[in-house]
C-alpha positions as YAML, in Angstrom:
chain: A
units: angstrom
residues:
- id: 1
  name: MET
  ca: [-120.90, 41.99, 143.71]
- id: 2
  name: GLY
  ca: [-122.22, 43.57, 140.55]
- id: 3
  name: PHE
  ca: [-125.82, 42.88, 139.21]
- id: 4
  name: PHE
  ca: [-124.36, 41.17, 136.14]
- id: 5
  name: ASP
  ca: [-122.28, 38.82, 138.42]
- id: 6
  name: CYS
  ca: [-123.70, 35.55, 136.81]
- id: 7
  name: LEU
  ca: [-122.92, 31.80, 137.44]
- id: 8
  name: PRO
  ca: [-121.40, 29.69, 134.78]
- id: 9
  name: ALA
  ca: [-124.55, 28.80, 133.02]
- id: 10
  name: TYR
  ca: [-126.79, 29.59, 130.48]
- id: 11
  name: GLU
  ca: [-130.62, 29.98, 130.35]
- id: 12
  name: LEU
  ca: [-132.16, 28.75, 127.18]
- id: 13
  name: ASN
  ca: [-135.69, 29.02, 128.33]
- id: 14
  name: ARG
  ca: [-136.97, 30.83, 131.37]
- id: 15
  name: SER
  ca: [-140.60, 29.04, 131.73]
- id: 16
  name: PRO
  ca: [-140.21, 25.87, 132.02]
- id: 17
  name: ARG
  ca: [-136.71, 26.86, 132.93]
- id: 18
  name: ILE
  ca: [-133.97, 25.09, 130.68]
- id: 19
  name: ILE
  ca: [-130.28, 25.68, 131.83]
- id: 20
  name: ALA
  ca: [-127.17, 24.50, 129.98]
- id: 21
  name: ALA
  ca: [-123.59, 24.25, 131.81]
- id: 22
  name: PHE
  ca: [-120.57, 22.00, 131.80]
- id: 23
  name: GLU
  ca: [-120.94, 19.53, 134.25]
- id: 24
  name: MET
  ca: [-117.74, 20.86, 136.13]
- id: 25
  name: ASP
  ca: [-119.22, 24.47, 136.02]
- id: 26
  name: PHE
  ca: [-122.40, 23.46, 137.58]
- id: 27
  name: LEU
  ca: [-121.40, 20.39, 139.87]
- id: 28
  name: ARG
  ca: [-118.56, 22.29, 141.68]
- id: 29
  name: ASN
  ca: [-120.39, 25.11, 142.24]
- id: 30
  name: LEU
  ca: [-123.59, 23.59, 143.55]
- id: 31
  name: GLU
  ca: [-123.80, 25.26, 146.97]
- id: 32
  name: SER
  ca: [-123.68, 28.58, 144.76]
- id: 33
  name: PHE
  ca: [-126.71, 27.21, 142.57]
- id: 34
  name: LYS
  ca: [-128.53, 26.12, 145.43]
- id: 35
  name: LYS
  ca: [-128.82, 29.70, 146.50]
- id: 36
  name: SER
  ca: [-129.56, 31.00, 143.31]
- id: 37
  name: ILE
  ca: [-132.23, 28.39, 142.07]
- id: 38
  name: PRO
  ca: [-135.35, 28.39, 144.40]
- id: 39
  name: GLN
  ca: [-135.77, 25.56, 146.70]
- id: 40
  name: GLY
  ca: [-138.27, 23.15, 145.08]
- id: 41
  name: GLU
  ca: [-138.45, 24.78, 141.62]
- id: 42
  name: LYS
  ca: [-138.71, 22.33, 138.60]
- id: 43
  name: PHE
  ca: [-135.95, 23.01, 135.94]
- id: 44
  name: THR
  ca: [-134.17, 21.00, 133.25]
- id: 45
  name: MET
  ca: [-130.29, 21.14, 133.41]
- id: 46
  name: LEU
  ca: [-128.27, 20.14, 130.37]
- id: 47
  name: LEU
  ca: [-124.79, 19.33, 131.02]
- id: 48
  name: GLN
  ca: [-121.84, 19.09, 129.02]
- id: 49
  name: LEU
  ca: [-118.57, 17.15, 129.69]
- id: 50
  name: GLY
  ca: [-115.55, 18.87, 129.72]
- id: 51
  name: TRP
  ca: [-113.55, 15.92, 130.22]
- id: 52
  name: SER
  ca: [-113.50, 12.20, 129.15]
- id: 53
  name: VAL
  ca: [-116.05, 10.13, 131.62]
- id: 54
  name: GLU
  ca: [-114.09, 7.14, 129.74]
- id: 55
  name: LEU
  ca: [-111.81, 7.24, 132.53]
- id: 56
  name: PRO
  ca: [-113.17, 5.61, 135.67]
- id: 57
  name: GLU
  ca: [-111.96, 8.04, 138.38]
- id: 58
  name: VAL
  ca: [-114.00, 10.89, 136.24]
- id: 59
  name: ALA
  ca: [-117.16, 8.84, 135.74]
- id: 60
  name: ALA
  ca: [-116.86, 7.80, 139.59]
- id: 61
  name: GLU
  ca: [-116.75, 11.70, 140.29]
- id: 62
  name: LEU
  ca: [-119.34, 12.86, 137.91]
- id: 63
  name: LYS
  ca: [-122.07, 9.75, 139.45]
- id: 64
  name: THR
  ca: [-121.10, 10.97, 142.86]
- id: 65
  name: ARG
  ca: [-121.46, 15.00, 142.34]
- id: 66
  name: LEU
  ca: [-124.53, 14.36, 140.35]
- id: 67
  name: ALA
  ca: [-126.18, 12.37, 142.93]
- id: 68
  name: GLU
  ca: [-125.62, 15.16, 145.11]
- id: 69
  name: ALA
  ca: [-127.25, 17.40, 142.70]
- id: 70
  name: LYS
  ca: [-130.30, 15.45, 142.37]
- id: 71
  name: ASN
  ca: [-130.57, 15.49, 146.15]
- id: 72
  name: ALA
  ca: [-130.11, 19.11, 146.13]
- id: 73
  name: PHE
  ca: [-133.08, 19.50, 143.43]
- id: 74
  name: PRO
  ca: [-135.13, 16.66, 143.53]
- id: 75
  name: GLU
  ca: [-137.69, 18.14, 141.11]
- id: 76
  name: ALA
  ca: [-135.19, 18.86, 138.33]
- id: 77
  name: ARG
  ca: [-134.16, 16.69, 135.21]
- id: 78
  name: PHE
  ca: [-130.68, 16.21, 134.75]
- id: 79
  name: ILE
  ca: [-129.50, 15.45, 131.09]
- id: 80
  name: ILE
  ca: [-125.92, 14.50, 130.21]
- id: 81
  name: LEU
  ca: [-124.84, 15.73, 126.68]
- id: 82
  name: ALA
  ca: [-121.98, 12.90, 125.84]
- id: 83
  name: ASN
  ca: [-119.21, 13.57, 123.32]
- id: 84
  name: SER
  ca: [-118.98, 9.62, 122.56]
- id: 85
  name: VAL
  ca: [-120.61, 6.70, 122.08]
- id: 86
  name: CYS
  ca: [-118.59, 5.14, 125.01]
- id: 87
  name: GLU
  ca: [-119.28, 7.88, 127.35]
- id: 88
  name: VAL
  ca: [-122.83, 7.10, 126.67]
- id: 89
  name: ALA
  ca: [-122.62, 3.67, 127.77]
- id: 90
  name: VAL
  ca: [-120.95, 4.47, 131.00]
- id: 91
  name: ILE
  ca: [-123.37, 7.36, 131.74]
- id: 92
  name: ARG
  ca: [-126.44, 5.32, 131.00]
- id: 93
  name: GLU
  ca: [-125.82, 3.40, 134.29]
- id: 94
  name: PHE
  ca: [-126.79, 6.41, 136.56]
- id: 95
  name: SER
  ca: [-128.16, 9.14, 134.28]
- id: 96
  name: GLU
  ca: [-130.26, 10.49, 131.32]
- id: 97
  name: VAL
  ca: [-127.95, 10.85, 128.75]
- id: 98
  name: TYR
  ca: [-127.87, 11.64, 124.85]
- id: 99
  name: LEU
  ca: [-124.79, 11.54, 122.14]
- id: 100
  name: ALA
  ca: [-124.31, 15.21, 121.40]
- id: 101
  name: GLN
  ca: [-121.03, 16.28, 121.21]
- id: 102
  name: HIS
  ca: [-120.47, 19.99, 122.07]
- id: 103
  name: ASN
  ca: [-118.99, 20.83, 118.72]
- id: 104
  name: ALA
  ca: [-122.28, 20.38, 117.16]
- id: 105
  name: PHE
  ca: [-123.52, 23.53, 118.71]
- id: 106
  name: LEU
  ca: [-120.97, 25.56, 116.99]
- id: 107
  name: ASP
  ca: [-122.74, 28.25, 114.52]
- id: 108
  name: PRO
  ca: [-121.11, 27.62, 110.92]
- id: 109
  name: SER
  ca: [-121.73, 31.10, 109.90]
- id: 110
  name: ARG
  ca: [-118.58, 32.11, 112.33]
- id: 111
  name: TYR
  ca: [-116.21, 29.98, 110.24]
- id: 112
  name: PRO
  ca: [-115.60, 31.23, 106.61]
- id: 113
  name: LEU
  ca: [-114.60, 28.52, 104.32]
- id: 114
  name: ALA
  ca: [-110.34, 28.28, 103.70]
- id: 115
  name: LYS
  ca: [-109.44, 30.41, 100.74]
- id: 116
  name: GLY
  ca: [-106.18, 31.50, 99.20]
- id: 117
  name: ARG
  ca: [-102.61, 30.27, 99.72]
- id: 118
  name: LYS
  ca: [-101.45, 28.58, 102.76]
- id: 119
  name: LEU
  ca: [-99.26, 30.73, 104.83]
- id: 120
  name: TYR
  ca: [-98.58, 27.50, 107.54]
- id: 121
  name: ASP
  ca: [-98.16, 23.71, 107.24]
- id: 122
  name: ALA
  ca: [-100.29, 23.36, 110.45]
- id: 123
  name: LEU
  ca: [-101.97, 25.44, 113.21]
- id: 124
  name: TYR
  ca: [-102.70, 24.30, 116.79]
- id: 125
  name: ILE
  ca: [-104.97, 26.24, 118.91]
- id: 126
  name: ALA
  ca: [-104.57, 24.85, 122.30]
- id: 127
  name: ARG
  ca: [-103.66, 26.34, 125.78]
- id: 128
  name: ILE
  ca: [-100.05, 25.51, 126.39]
- id: 129
  name: THR
  ca: [-100.46, 23.13, 129.16]
- id: 130
  name: PRO
  ca: [-98.66, 19.45, 129.65]
- id: 131
  name: PHE
  ca: [-101.88, 17.66, 128.56]
- id: 132
  name: LYS
  ca: [-101.96, 19.42, 125.14]
- id: 133
  name: ARG
  ca: [-98.56, 17.84, 124.31]
- id: 134
  name: HIS
  ca: [-97.14, 20.61, 122.12]
- id: 135
  name: GLU
  ca: [-93.71, 18.69, 121.94]
- id: 136
  name: LEU
  ca: [-95.41, 16.32, 119.45]
- id: 137
  name: ALA
  ca: [-95.49, 19.10, 116.98]
- id: 138
  name: ARG
  ca: [-91.73, 20.35, 117.47]
- id: 139
  name: GLN
  ca: [-90.66, 18.83, 114.01]
- id: 140
  name: ILE
  ca: [-93.24, 20.53, 112.08]
- id: 141
  name: LYS
  ca: [-91.10, 23.11, 110.01]
- id: 142
  name: ASN
  ca: [-93.77, 25.89, 109.30]
- id: 143
  name: LEU
  ca: [-96.19, 26.03, 112.29]
- id: 144
  name: HIS
  ca: [-98.52, 28.35, 113.79]
- id: 145
  name: LEU
  ca: [-99.44, 27.96, 117.67]
- id: 146
  name: ILE
  ca: [-102.35, 30.14, 118.99]
- id: 147
  name: GLY
  ca: [-103.01, 29.77, 122.70]
- id: 148
  name: SER
  ca: [-102.41, 31.09, 126.12]
- id: 149
  name: PHE
  ca: [-101.14, 29.89, 129.46]
- id: 150
  name: ALA
  ca: [-101.97, 29.94, 132.92]
- id: 151
  name: GLU
  ca: [-99.82, 32.05, 135.04]
- id: 152
  name: LYS
  ca: [-99.14, 29.22, 137.61]
- id: 153
  name: GLU
  ca: [-97.89, 27.32, 134.54]
- id: 154
  name: ARG
  ca: [-95.53, 30.21, 133.32]
- id: 155
  name: ALA
  ca: [-92.37, 27.88, 133.79]
- id: 156
  name: TYR
  ca: [-93.79, 25.30, 131.66]
- id: 157
  name: PHE
  ca: [-95.02, 27.60, 129.09]
- id: 158
  name: GLU
  ca: [-91.34, 29.32, 128.84]
- id: 159
  name: SER
  ca: [-89.78, 25.90, 128.73]
- id: 160
  name: THR
  ca: [-92.03, 24.47, 125.74]
- id: 161
  name: ILE
  ca: [-92.01, 27.94, 123.72]
- id: 162
  name: LYS
  ca: [-88.20, 27.78, 123.75]
- id: 163
  name: ASN
  ca: [-88.59, 24.24, 121.40]
- id: 164
  name: PHE
  ca: [-90.37, 26.22, 118.83]
- id: 165
  name: ALA
  ca: [-88.00, 29.13, 117.72]
- id: 166
  name: HIS
  ca: [-88.97, 28.23, 114.33]
- id: 167
  name: ALA
  ca: [-92.91, 28.56, 114.93]
- id: 168
  name: ARG
  ca: [-94.74, 31.60, 115.15]
- id: 169
  name: TRP
  ca: [-97.01, 31.82, 118.53]
- id: 170
  name: THR
  ca: [-99.94, 34.02, 118.83]
- id: 171
  name: GLN
  ca: [-101.12, 34.37, 122.39]
- id: 172
  name: LYS
  ca: [-104.78, 35.23, 121.50]
- id: 173
  name: VAL
  ca: [-106.76, 35.86, 118.46]
- id: 174
  name: PRO
  ca: [-110.60, 37.47, 119.02]
- id: 175
  name: SER
  ca: [-113.33, 34.52, 118.25]
- id: 176
  name: PHE
  ca: [-115.01, 36.53, 115.12]
- id: 177
  name: LEU
  ca: [-111.17, 36.51, 113.50]
- id: 178
  name: ILE
  ca: [-110.19, 32.68, 114.34]
- id: 179
  name: GLY
  ca: [-111.56, 31.44, 110.89]
- id: 180
  name: ARG
  ca: [-109.14, 33.50, 108.92]
- id: 181
  name: GLU
  ca: [-106.06, 32.37, 111.02]
- id: 182
  name: ILE
  ca: [-107.46, 28.47, 110.51]
- id: 183
  name: GLY
  ca: [-107.96, 29.01, 106.74]
- id: 184
  name: LYS
  ca: [-104.03, 29.99, 106.71]
- id: 185
  name: ALA
  ca: [-103.03, 26.48, 107.46]
- id: 186
  name: ALA
  ca: [-102.83, 23.26, 105.41]
- id: 187
  name: CYS
  ca: [-104.03, 21.44, 108.54]
- id: 188
  name: GLY
  ca: [-105.15, 21.87, 112.04]
- id: 189
  name: LEU
  ca: [-103.70, 19.77, 115.23]
- id: 190
  name: ALA
  ca: [-105.41, 18.04, 117.63]
- id: 191
  name: LEU
  ca: [-102.39, 16.04, 120.01]
- id: 192
  name: SER
  ca: [-103.81, 15.41, 123.41]
- id: 193
  name: ALA
  ca: [-104.25, 11.94, 124.65]
- id: 194
  name: VAL
  ca: [-107.32, 12.85, 127.09]
- id: 195
  name: GLU
  ca: [-109.86, 15.71, 127.35]
- id: 196
  name: GLY
  ca: [-112.91, 16.55, 126.36]
- id: 197
  name: ALA
  ca: [-114.17, 16.93, 122.46]
- id: 198
  name: MET
  ca: [-111.85, 20.02, 121.70]
- id: 199
  name: PHE
  ca: [-114.00, 22.86, 120.16]
- id: 200
  name: SER
  ca: [-110.58, 23.49, 118.00]
- id: 201
  name: CYS
  ca: [-111.38, 20.21, 115.92]
- id: 202
  name: GLY
  ca: [-114.86, 21.42, 115.09]
- id: 203
  name: GLU
  ca: [-113.63, 25.05, 114.08]
- id: 204
  name: TYR
  ca: [-111.08, 23.62, 112.04]
- id: 205
  name: THR
  ca: [-113.42, 21.44, 110.04]
- id: 206
  name: LEU
  ca: [-115.85, 24.28, 109.77]
- id: 207
  name: CYS
  ca: [-113.31, 26.19, 107.83]
- id: 208
  name: GLY
  ca: [-112.71, 23.14, 105.72]
- id: 209
  name: VAL
  ca: [-109.24, 22.57, 106.98]
- id: 210
  name: PRO
  ca: [-108.56, 18.51, 107.72]
- id: 211
  name: VAL
  ca: [-107.09, 17.69, 110.84]
- id: 212
  name: VAL
  ca: [-103.91, 15.91, 112.17]
- id: 213
  name: ASN
  ca: [-105.25, 13.64, 115.09]
- id: 214
  name: THR
  ca: [-103.54, 11.43, 117.58]
- id: 215
  name: ARG
  ca: [-105.48, 8.60, 119.55]
- id: 216
  name: ASN
  ca: [-107.42, 10.03, 122.33]
- id: 217
  name: GLN
  ca: [-110.05, 9.54, 124.94]
- id: 218
  name: GLY
  ca: [-112.52, 12.61, 125.21]
- id: 219
  name: GLY
  ca: [-114.85, 12.13, 121.97]
- id: 220
  name: ARG
  ca: [-113.15, 14.56, 119.34]
- id: 221
  name: ASP
  ca: [-113.33, 11.85, 117.03]
- id: 222
  name: THR
  ca: [-117.19, 11.79, 116.94]
- id: 223
  name: LEU
  ca: [-117.59, 14.71, 114.64]
- id: 224
  name: LEU
  ca: [-114.64, 14.10, 112.50]
- id: 225
  name: PRO
  ca: [-115.10, 13.00, 109.17]
- id: 226
  name: GLU
  ca: [-112.64, 10.19, 108.32]
- id: 227
  name: PHE
  ca: [-111.64, 11.23, 104.97]
- id: 228
  name: ALA
  ca: [-110.49, 14.51, 106.57]
- id: 229
  name: VAL
  ca: [-108.26, 13.27, 109.30]
- id: 230
  name: LYS
  ca: [-104.53, 11.48, 109.42]
- id: 231
  name: VAL
  ca: [-104.03, 9.66, 112.59]
- id: 232
  name: ALA
  ca: [-100.35, 9.89, 113.57]
- id: 233
  name: ASP
  ca: [-98.51, 8.25, 116.55]
- id: 234
  name: ASP
  ca: [-97.59, 9.84, 119.62]
- id: 235
  name: THR
  ca: [-94.23, 10.89, 118.17]
- id: 236
  name: PRO
  ca: [-92.81, 14.12, 116.45]
- id: 237
  name: GLU
  ca: [-91.93, 11.98, 113.47]
- id: 238
  name: SER
  ca: [-95.38, 10.58, 112.89]
- id: 239
  name: VAL
  ca: [-97.02, 13.92, 113.47]
- id: 240
  name: ALA
  ca: [-94.89, 15.97, 111.04]
- id: 241
  name: GLU
  ca: [-95.26, 12.82, 108.41]
- id: 242
  name: ALA
  ca: [-98.87, 13.37, 108.63]
- id: 243
  name: VAL
  ca: [-98.74, 17.18, 108.41]
- id: 244
  name: GLY
  ca: [-96.79, 16.47, 105.46]
- id: 245
  name: TYR
  ca: [-99.52, 14.36, 103.92]
- id: 246
  name: TRP
  ca: [-101.80, 16.97, 103.97]
- id: 247
  name: VAL
  ca: [-99.56, 19.68, 102.77]
- id: 248
  name: ASP
  ca: [-98.75, 17.50, 99.47]
- id: 249
  name: HIS
  ca: [-102.50, 16.53, 99.23]
- id: 250
  name: PRO
  ca: [-104.83, 19.42, 99.82]
- id: 251
  name: ILE
  ca: [-108.74, 18.48, 100.10]
- id: 252
  name: ALA
  ca: [-111.56, 20.60, 99.08]
- id: 253
  name: PRO
  ca: [-112.62, 22.52, 101.87]
- id: 254
  name: GLU
  ca: [-116.38, 22.55, 101.00]
- id: 255
  name: ASP
  ca: [-116.01, 18.52, 101.33]
- id: 256
  name: VAL
  ca: [-114.48, 18.89, 104.92]
- id: 257
  name: ARG
  ca: [-117.07, 21.46, 106.05]
- id: 258
  name: GLN
  ca: [-119.73, 19.21, 104.59]
- id: 259
  name: GLY
  ca: [-118.48, 16.19, 106.13]
- id: 260
  name: PHE
  ca: [-118.39, 17.72, 109.64]
- id: 261
  name: LEU
  ca: [-122.04, 19.13, 109.20]
- id: 262
  name: ASP
  ca: [-123.33, 15.69, 108.00]
- id: 263
  name: LEU
  ca: [-122.26, 14.21, 111.33]
- id: 264
  name: ALA
  ca: [-122.89, 17.04, 113.54]
- id: 265
  name: LEU
  ca: [-126.37, 18.14, 112.34]
- id: 266
  name: PRO
  ca: [-128.41, 15.23, 113.10]
- id: 267
  name: GLN
  ca: [-126.99, 15.38, 117.16]
- id: 268
  name: LYS
  ca: [-127.79, 19.06, 117.16]
- id: 269
  name: GLU
  ca: [-131.26, 18.21, 115.98]
- id: 270
  name: LEU
  ca: [-131.75, 15.46, 118.45]
- id: 271
  name: VAL
  ca: [-131.00, 18.16, 121.33]
- id: 272
  name: GLN
  ca: [-133.27, 20.95, 119.38]
- id: 273
  name: GLU
  ca: [-136.26, 18.73, 119.60]
- id: 274
  name: LEU
  ca: [-135.69, 17.66, 123.00]
- id: 275
  name: VAL
  ca: [-135.56, 20.87, 124.35]
- id: 276
  name: ASN
  ca: [-138.35, 22.23, 122.26]
- id: 277
  name: SER
  ca: [-140.55, 19.41, 123.76]
- id: 278
  name: ILE
  ca: [-139.87, 20.18, 127.14]
- id: 279
  name: ALA
  ca: [-140.17, 23.87, 126.48]
- id: 280
  name: GLY
  ca: [-143.44, 23.23, 124.54]
- id: 281
  name: LYS
  ca: [-142.44, 26.01, 121.56]
- id: 282
  name: ALA
  ca: [-139.12, 26.47, 119.36]
- id: 283
  name: VAL
  ca: [-135.98, 27.63, 121.50]
- id: 284
  name: ARG
  ca: [-133.03, 28.80, 119.98]
- id: 285
  name: LEU
  ca: [-129.94, 26.90, 120.61]
- id: 286
  name: PRO
  ca: [-126.81, 29.69, 120.62]
- id: 287
  name: HIS
  ca: [-123.62, 29.28, 119.33]
- id: 288
  name: LYS
  ca: [-121.80, 26.46, 121.98]
- id: 289
  name: LEU
  ca: [-124.84, 26.82, 123.89]
- id: 290
  name: ASN
  ca: [-123.48, 30.10, 125.27]
- id: 291
  name: ILE
  ca: [-121.45, 28.02, 127.86]
- id: 292
  name: ARG
  ca: [-118.39, 29.72, 128.88]
- id: 293
  name: CYS
  ca: [-118.67, 32.35, 126.11]
- id: 294
  name: ARG
  ca: [-118.39, 36.15, 127.30]
- id: 295
  name: LEU
  ca: [-122.21, 37.29, 127.70]
- id: 296
  name: LEU
  ca: [-123.04, 41.03, 127.04]
- id: 297
  name: PRO
  ca: [-124.71, 42.74, 129.83]
- id: 298
  name: HIS
  ca: [-128.15, 42.86, 128.10]
- id: 299
  name: THR
  ca: [-127.59, 38.91, 127.52]
- id: 300
  name: LYS
  ca: [-126.93, 38.17, 130.84]
- id: 301
  name: LEU
  ca: [-129.89, 40.24, 131.99]
- id: 302
  name: LEU
  ca: [-132.01, 37.70, 129.70]
- id: 303
  name: HIS
  ca: [-130.37, 34.51, 130.03]
- id: 304
  name: GLY
  ca: [-127.88, 34.48, 133.09]
- id: 305
  name: ILE
  ca: [-128.32, 32.86, 136.50]
- id: 306
  name: ARG
  ca: [-127.67, 36.14, 139.29]
- id: 307
  name: ARG
  ca: [-125.29, 34.71, 141.63]
- id: 308
  name: VAL
  ca: [-126.69, 35.14, 145.09]
- id: 309
  name: LYS
  ca: [-124.41, 35.71, 148.33]
...
């Protein structure tokens, strides 16, 4: 185990300690965190949601695992950052919770506004896995798919990608270049029925690109400006028709970006004020709260929680 082997969390402030993590990363690695955080230490834990708590079984698991965490860390304060109003209503029954969708913490400076000619009718940034429902995009004539796949789902990937011989598929684009790729499309796709808030939706709109969206649970609609979204039914025909609308009716990128920011900034500011009040000073909230971002060694040294065997 190397010195920089850290747990999946980010320390926003050291004293008093404030930690951010996805709820599944923390709650499903509770034993590792118990070994790495001194017993009896007071700290604040901000937990973001990676899957829809609107589903009763997900809410029940969160409630049970959170109770275990509170028992393990009785001096800690646990705060959940929910992605939707519906999730807030569910979680309020058993935890402190605030509406702060995880796309509110995207750094706008990383996403250039779309400029120039459109090369694609639509772009879908999504891991190629069943819940992303790529099949709904199969009637889009000019399509760019960006997304990798898990090795255990290789058979699914191969069977899916065969249906997209007409499309361009890119397995991975570096994060500092993703904005350029987004700007080449007339719209971005969001096709899952259930997931979390979907980072790609925030990235599309920060680049000024409108969205074709399906009805869903998980909270991605929370920060999508209504004027920049076409809702499609769960059929390839409806999705292709919605894409055609954005091809024929382009929208000013500046308006889309500002529409997102008007919704996102109040949520980010709420969390900023909360964190500052706990820390007793101004605390920087990094891009995505640095959750699941690749941390450079010096960042891990300053903000990581070292894994203890």
